[in-house]
Coordinates of C-alpha atoms in Angstrom, one line a residue:
X1189 CA 4.3 13.1 24.9
X1190 CA 1.1 14.2 23.3
X1191 CA 2.3 17.7 22.3
X1192 CA 1.9 19.2 18.9
X1193 CA 5.6 19.6 18.4
X1194 CA 5.9 15.8 18.3
X1195 CA 3.7 15.4 15.3
X1196 CA 6.3 15.6 12.5
X1197 CA 8.9 13.2 13.8
X1198 CA 6.2 10.9 15.2
X1199 CA 4.4 10.8 11.8
X1200 CA 7.7 10.0 10.0
X1201 CA 8.6 7.2 12.4
X1202 CA 5.1 5.7 12.2
X1203 CA 5.2 5.8 8.4
X1204 CA 8.5 4.0 8.4
X1205 CA 7.3 1.4 10.9
X1206 CA 4.2 0.8 8.8
X1207 CA 6.3 0.4 5.7
X1208 CA 8.4 -2.2 7.6
X1209 CA 5.2 -4.0 8.5
X1210 CA 4.4 -4.3 4.8
X1211 CA 7.9 -5.6 4.0
X1212 CA 7.9 -7.9 7.0
X1213 CA 4.7 -9.5 5.8
X1214 CA 6.2 -10.0 2.3
X1215 CA 9.3 -11.4 3.9
X1216 CA 7.3 -13.9 6.0
X1217 CA 5.5 -15.1 2.9
X1218 CA 8.4 -15.2 0.6
X1219 CA 10.6 -17.2 3.0
X1220 CA 7.8 -19.6 4.0
X1221 CA 7.9 -18.4 7.6
X1222 CA 4.1 -18.3 8.2
X1223 CA 4.4 -21.3 10.5
X1224 CA 7.6 -20.1 12.2
X1225 CA 5.7 -20.0 15.5
X1226 CA 3.4 -22.9 14.9
X1227 CA -0.3 -22.3 15.5
X1228 CA 0.3 -20.3 18.7
X1229 CA -0.7 -16.6 18.9
X1230 CA 0.3 -14.3 20.5
X1231 CA 2.8 -16.8 22.0
X1232 CA 5.4 -18.5 19.8
X1233 CA 5.6 -22.3 20.3
X1234 CA 3.9 -21.8 23.7
X1235 CA 6.4 -19.2 24.9
X1236 CA 7.0 -15.5 24.6
X1237 CA 10.5 -16.2 23.2
X1238 CA 11.0 -19.9 22.4
X1239 CA 14.3 -21.6 23.4
X1240 CA 14.9 -22.7 19.8
X1241 CA 15.1 -19.8 17.2
X1242 CA 15.6 -21.1 13.7
X1243 CA 15.5 -18.5 10.9
X1244 CA 11.8 -19.0 10.1
X1245 CA 10.9 -18.4 13.8
X1246 CA 13.1 -15.3 13.9
X1247 CA 11.4 -13.8 10.8
X1248 CA 7.9 -14.5 12.2
X1249 CA 8.8 -13.1 15.6
X1250 CA 10.3 -10.0 14.0
X1251 CA 7.1 -9.4 12.0
X1252 CA 4.9 -9.8 15.1
X1253 CA 7.1 -7.5 17.1
X1254 CA 7.0 -4.8 14.4
X1255 CA 3.3 -5.2 14.0
X1256 CA 2.8 -4.7 17.7
X1257 CA 5.1 -1.7 17.7
X1258 CA 3.1 -0.2 14.7
X1259 CA -0.1 -0.5 16.8
X1260 CA 1.5 1.6 19.6
X1261 CA 2.9 4.3 17.3
X1262 CA -0.3 4.5 15.2
X1263 CA -2.4 4.9 18.3
X1264 CA 0.1 7.6 19.6
X1265 CA 0.0 9.4 16.3
X1266 CA -3.9 9.2 16.1
X1267 CA -4.2 10.7 19.6
X1268 CA -1.8 13.6 18.9
X1269 CA -3.2 14.4 15.5
X1270 CA -6.8 14.2 16.6
X1271 CA -6.1 16.5 19.5
X1272 CA -4.0 19.1 17.7
X1273 CA -5.0 19.1 14.0
X1274 CA -8.4 17.5 14.1
X1275 CA -9.9 20.7 12.7
X1276 CA -8.5 19.7 9.3
X1277 CA -11.4 17.8 7.7
X1278 CA -9.3 14.8 6.5
X1279 CA -7.5 14.2 9.7
X1280 CA -10.2 12.4 11.8
X1281 CA -11.3 10.1 9.0
X1282 CA -7.7 9.2 8.3
X1283 CA -7.1 8.5 12.0
X1284 CA -10.1 6.2 12.2
X1285 CA -9.1 4.4 8.9
X1286 CA -5.5 3.9 9.9
X1287 CA -6.2 2.5 13.3
X1288 CA -9.3 0.5 12.3
X1289 CA -7.6 -1.2 9.4
X1290 CA -4.5 -1.9 11.4
X1291 CA -6.6 -3.7 14.0
X1292 CA -8.4 -5.6 11.2
X1293 CA -5.0 -6.6 9.8
X1294 CA -3.8 -7.9 13.2
X1295 CA -7.0 -9.9 13.7
X1296 CA -6.7 -11.5 10.2
X1297 CA -3.0 -12.3 10.9
X1298 CA -3.8 -13.9 14.2
X1299 CA -6.7 -15.9 12.6
X1300 CA -4.3 -17.1 9.9
X1301 CA -1.9 -18.5 12.4
X1302 CA -4.6 -20.1 14.6
X1303 CA -7.0 -21.5 12.0
X1304 CA -4.7 -21.8 8.9
X1305 CA -7.0 -19.9 6.5
X1306 CA -6.9 -20.5 2.8
X1307 CA -4.8 -18.4 0.4
X1308 CA -7.8 -16.4 -0.9
X1309 CA -8.5 -15.0 2.6
X1310 CA -4.8 -14.5 3.4
X1311 CA -4.4 -12.4 0.3
X1312 CA -6.7 -9.8 1.9
X1313 CA -4.1 -9.3 4.7
X1314 CA -1.6 -7.3 2.6
X1315 CA -4.3 -5.1 1.0
X1316 CA -5.9 -4.3 4.4
X1317 CA -2.5 -3.4 5.9
X1318 CA -1.9 -1.3 2.8
X1319 CA -5.0 0.8 3.5
X1320 CA -3.7 1.5 7.0
X1321 CA -0.2 2.4 5.7
X1322 CA -1.7 4.7 3.1
X1323 CA -3.8 6.5 5.7
X1324 CA -0.7 7.1 7.9
X1325 CA 1.3 8.2 4.8
X1326 CA -1.4 10.7 3.8
X1327 CA -1.7 11.9 7.3
X1328 CA 2.1 12.5 7.4
X1329 CA 1.8 14.6 4.2
X1330 CA -0.9 16.7 5.7
X1331 CA 1.2 17.2 8.9
X1332 CA 4.1 18.4 6.8
X1333 CA 1.8 20.8 4.9
X1334 CA 2.6 19.4 1.5
X1335 CA -0.7 20.9 0.3
X1336 CA 0.3 24.4 1.0
X1337 CA 3.8 24.0 -0.4
X1338 CA 2.5 22.6 -3.7
X1339 CA -0.5 24.8 -4.0
X1340 CA -2.9 21.9 -3.6
X1341 CA -5.5 24.1 -1.8
X1342 CA -6.1 26.0 -5.0
X1343 CA -6.1 22.8 -7.1
X1344 CA -9.3 21.9 -8.9
X1345 CA -9.3 18.4 -10.3
X1346 CA -11.7 18.1 -13.2
X1347 CA -14.1 15.2 -13.5
X1348 CA -12.2 13.3 -16.2
X1349 CA -9.0 13.0 -14.1
X1350 CA -11.1 12.2 -11.0
X1351 CA -12.7 9.3 -12.9
X1352 CA -9.4 8.1 -14.2
X1353 CA -7.9 8.2 -10.7
X1354 CA -10.9 6.3 -9.0
X1355 CA -10.6 3.6 -11.6
X1356 CA -6.8 3.6 -11.1
X1357 CA -7.3 3.0 -7.4
X1358 CA -9.6 0.0 -8.0
X1359 CA -7.3 -1.5 -10.7
X1360 CA -4.2 -1.1 -8.6
X1361 CA -5.9 -2.6 -5.5
X1362 CA -7.0 -5.7 -7.5
X1363 CA -3.5 -6.0 -8.8
X1364 CA -2.2 -5.9 -5.3
X1365 CA -4.8 -8.6 -4.2
X1366 CA -3.8 -10.9 -7.1
X1367 CA -0.1 -10.3 -6.3
X1368 CA -0.7 -11.3 -2.7
X1369 CA -2.6 -14.3 -3.9
X1370 CA 0.4 -15.3 -6.1
X1371 CA 2.6 -15.2 -3.0
X1372 CA 0.2 -17.2 -0.8
X1373 CA -0.5 -19.8 -3.5
X1374 CA 3.2 -20.2 -4.1
X1375 CA 2.6 -19.3 -7.7
X1376 CA 5.4 -16.9 -8.4
X1377 CA 7.0 -19.2 -11.0
X1378 CA 3.9 -21.2 -11.9
X1379 CA 3.2 -19.7 -15.3
X1380 CA 6.7 -19.9 -16.7
X1381 CA 8.7 -17.3 -18.6
X1382 CA 8.1 -13.6 -18.6
X1383 CA 6.1 -11.9 -20.1
X1384 CA 4.5 -15.1 -21.5
X1385 CA 5.7 -18.7 -22.0
X1386 CA 5.2 -18.6 -25.7
X1387 CA 5.7 -22.3 -26.1
X1388 CA 2.5 -22.8 -24.1
X1389 CA 0.5 -19.7 -23.4
X1390 CA -2.7 -21.3 -22.1
X1391 CA -2.7 -21.7 -18.3
X1392 CA -3.4 -25.3 -17.2
X1393 CA -3.7 -25.3 -13.4
X1394 CA -5.1 -23.1 -10.7
X1395 CA -1.7 -21.6 -9.8
X1396 CA -1.1 -21.0 -13.5
X1397 CA -4.4 -19.0 -13.7
X1398 CA -3.5 -17.1 -10.5
X1399 CA -0.2 -16.0 -12.0
X1400 CA -1.7 -15.3 -15.4
X1401 CA -4.4 -13.1 -13.8
X1402 CA -1.9 -11.1 -11.8
X1403 CA 0.2 -10.5 -15.0
X1404 CA -3.0 -9.4 -16.7
X1405 CA -3.9 -7.0 -13.9
X1406 CA -0.4 -5.6 -13.8
X1407 CA -0.6 -4.9 -17.6
X1408 CA -4.0 -3.2 -17.1
X1409 CA -2.6 -1.1 -14.2
X1410 CA 0.4 0.0 -16.3
X1411 CA -1.7 1.0 -19.3
X1412 CA -4.3 2.8 -17.1
X1413 CA -1.6 4.7 -15.1
X1414 CA 0.1 5.6 -18.4
X1415 CA -3.3 7.0 -19.7
X1416 CA -3.8 8.9 -16.5
X1417 CA -0.3 10.3 -16.6
X1418 CA -0.6 11.5 -20.2
X1419 CA -4.0 13.1 -19.3
X1420 CA -2.5 14.9 -16.2
X1421 CA 0.5 16.2 -18.1
X1422 CA -1.6 17.4 -21.0
X1423 CA -4.4 19.1 -19.0
X1424 CA -2.5 20.3 -15.9
X1425 CA 0.8 21.5 -17.3
X1426 CA 1.1 24.4 -14.8
X1427 CA 0.1 22.6 -11.6
X1428 CA 3.1 21.0 -9.8
X1429 CA 1.0 18.8 -7.6
X1430 CA -0.6 17.0 -10.5
X1431 CA 2.4 17.0 -12.7
X1432 CA 4.8 15.7 -10.1
X1433 CA 2.3 13.4 -8.5
X1434 CA 1.3 11.5 -11.6
X1435 CA 4.8 11.5 -12.9
X1436 CA 5.9 9.7 -9.7
X1437 CA 3.0 7.3 -10.1
X1438 CA 4.1 6.5 -13.6
X1439 CA 7.7 6.0 -12.6
X1440 CA 6.6 3.7 -9.8
X1441 CA 4.5 1.5 -12.0
X1442 CA 7.4 1.2 -14.4
X1443 CA 9.6 0.1 -11.5
X1444 CA 6.8 -2.3 -10.3
X1445 CA 6.5 -4.0 -13.6
X1446 CA 10.3 -4.2 -13.9
X1447 CA 10.8 -5.8 -10.4
X1448 CA 7.9 -8.1 -11.2
X1449 CA 9.6 -9.3 -14.4
X1450 CA 12.9 -9.6 -12.5
X1451 CA 11.3 -11.7 -9.8
X1452 CA 10.4 -14.3 -12.5
X1453 CA 13.7 -14.0 -14.3
X1454 CA 15.7 -14.4 -11.1
X1455 CA 13.4 -17.1 -9.7
X1456 CA 12.1 -14.9 -7.0
X1457 CA 15.3 -13.2 -5.7
X1458 CA 14.4 -12.1 -2.1
X1459 CA 15.7 -8.5 -2.5
X1460 CA 13.9 -7.9 -5.7
X1461 CA 10.7 -9.4 -4.2
X1462 CA 10.9 -7.1 -1.3
X1463 CA 11.5 -4.1 -3.6
X1464 CA 8.4 -5.2 -5.5
X1465 CA 6.4 -5.0 -2.3
X1466 CA 7.9 -1.7 -1.3
X1467 CA 7.2 0.0 -4.6
X1468 CA 3.5 -1.0 -4.7
X1469 CA 3.2 0.2 -1.1
X1470 CA 4.5 3.7 -2.1
X1471 CA 2.4 3.7 -5.2
X1472 CA -0.8 3.0 -3.4
X1473 CA 0.1 5.7 -0.8
X1474 CA 0.4 8.2 -3.7
X1475 CA -3.0 7.2 -5.1
X1476 CA -4.5 7.6 -1.6
X1477 CA -3.2 11.2 -1.6
X1478 CA -4.7 11.8 -5.0
X1479 CA -8.0 10.6 -3.6
X1480 CA -7.8 13.1 -0.7
X1481 CA -7.1 15.9 -3.3
X1482 CA -10.1 14.8 -5.3
X1483 CA -12.4 14.8 -2.2
X1484 CA -11.2 18.3 -1.5
X1485 CA -12.1 19.4 -5.0
X1486 CA -15.6 17.9 -4.6
X1487 CA -16.1 19.6 -1.3
X1488 CA -14.9 22.9 -2.6
X1489 CA -17.2 22.6 -5.5
X1490 CA -20.2 22.0 -3.3
X1491 CA -19.3 24.9 -1.0
X1492 CA -19.1 27.2 -4.0
X1493 CA -22.6 26.3 -5.2

């Protein structure tokens, strides 16, 4: 059960479960199923499985079940990884972050059900779970030895790209927070047409400003990732890790902007909205991997001094 040969399939399954937790949370919010189990937690309407199961209750129960399953699999993965590949410097910190943020996510989710917290607090929920997903995602890449395959061990990321990437991480995280706030404030269609309601550009209400802010952050994220992508292609033409990685990041931000626009145009089609959540999840996982590579560069530089 805790043998090293289980690491690869265990990490893949755990990553998929964590991705489903992200999608499940988006599904709960998009369908208005937050109160599907009332204010009871961990029970649902006072029972483990209530006698009446309308669609909102089923969606909320599914999300709780997958979240509970994710805790089991993340704990399992952490134990096996810590035991067998803990000598890799990134593994133990990633284990602590993935498990710690997953527990934090569960507590915030429970508090939201019991105490009905406001949207600004609830918006943290998606971002916190995203950090946990990204930790598991990067841990999976390490387990599959992507570093060795793509020559990342010999990679030295210069300071300009490191700075661009750190700022990218902050911008994307703020974009994610404002996007989650749009969902929780029910502001997806508040500001009107996309990209701007040219008949009346000035936001007038709180939900208008929430939507407007998210669109602004999405534009900044797109421009910043474009700049980072151009820099990476120009200055690292012979390194596949950088070339492929930042190309994928640029493609993902294009898809993210596209699905965001389509969400408004289609009046928040559920499939498009879930794709929107999935794409940003993968993008942030990629950025987390870039950060690990940068930290390796800094460590390598210090050791060479």
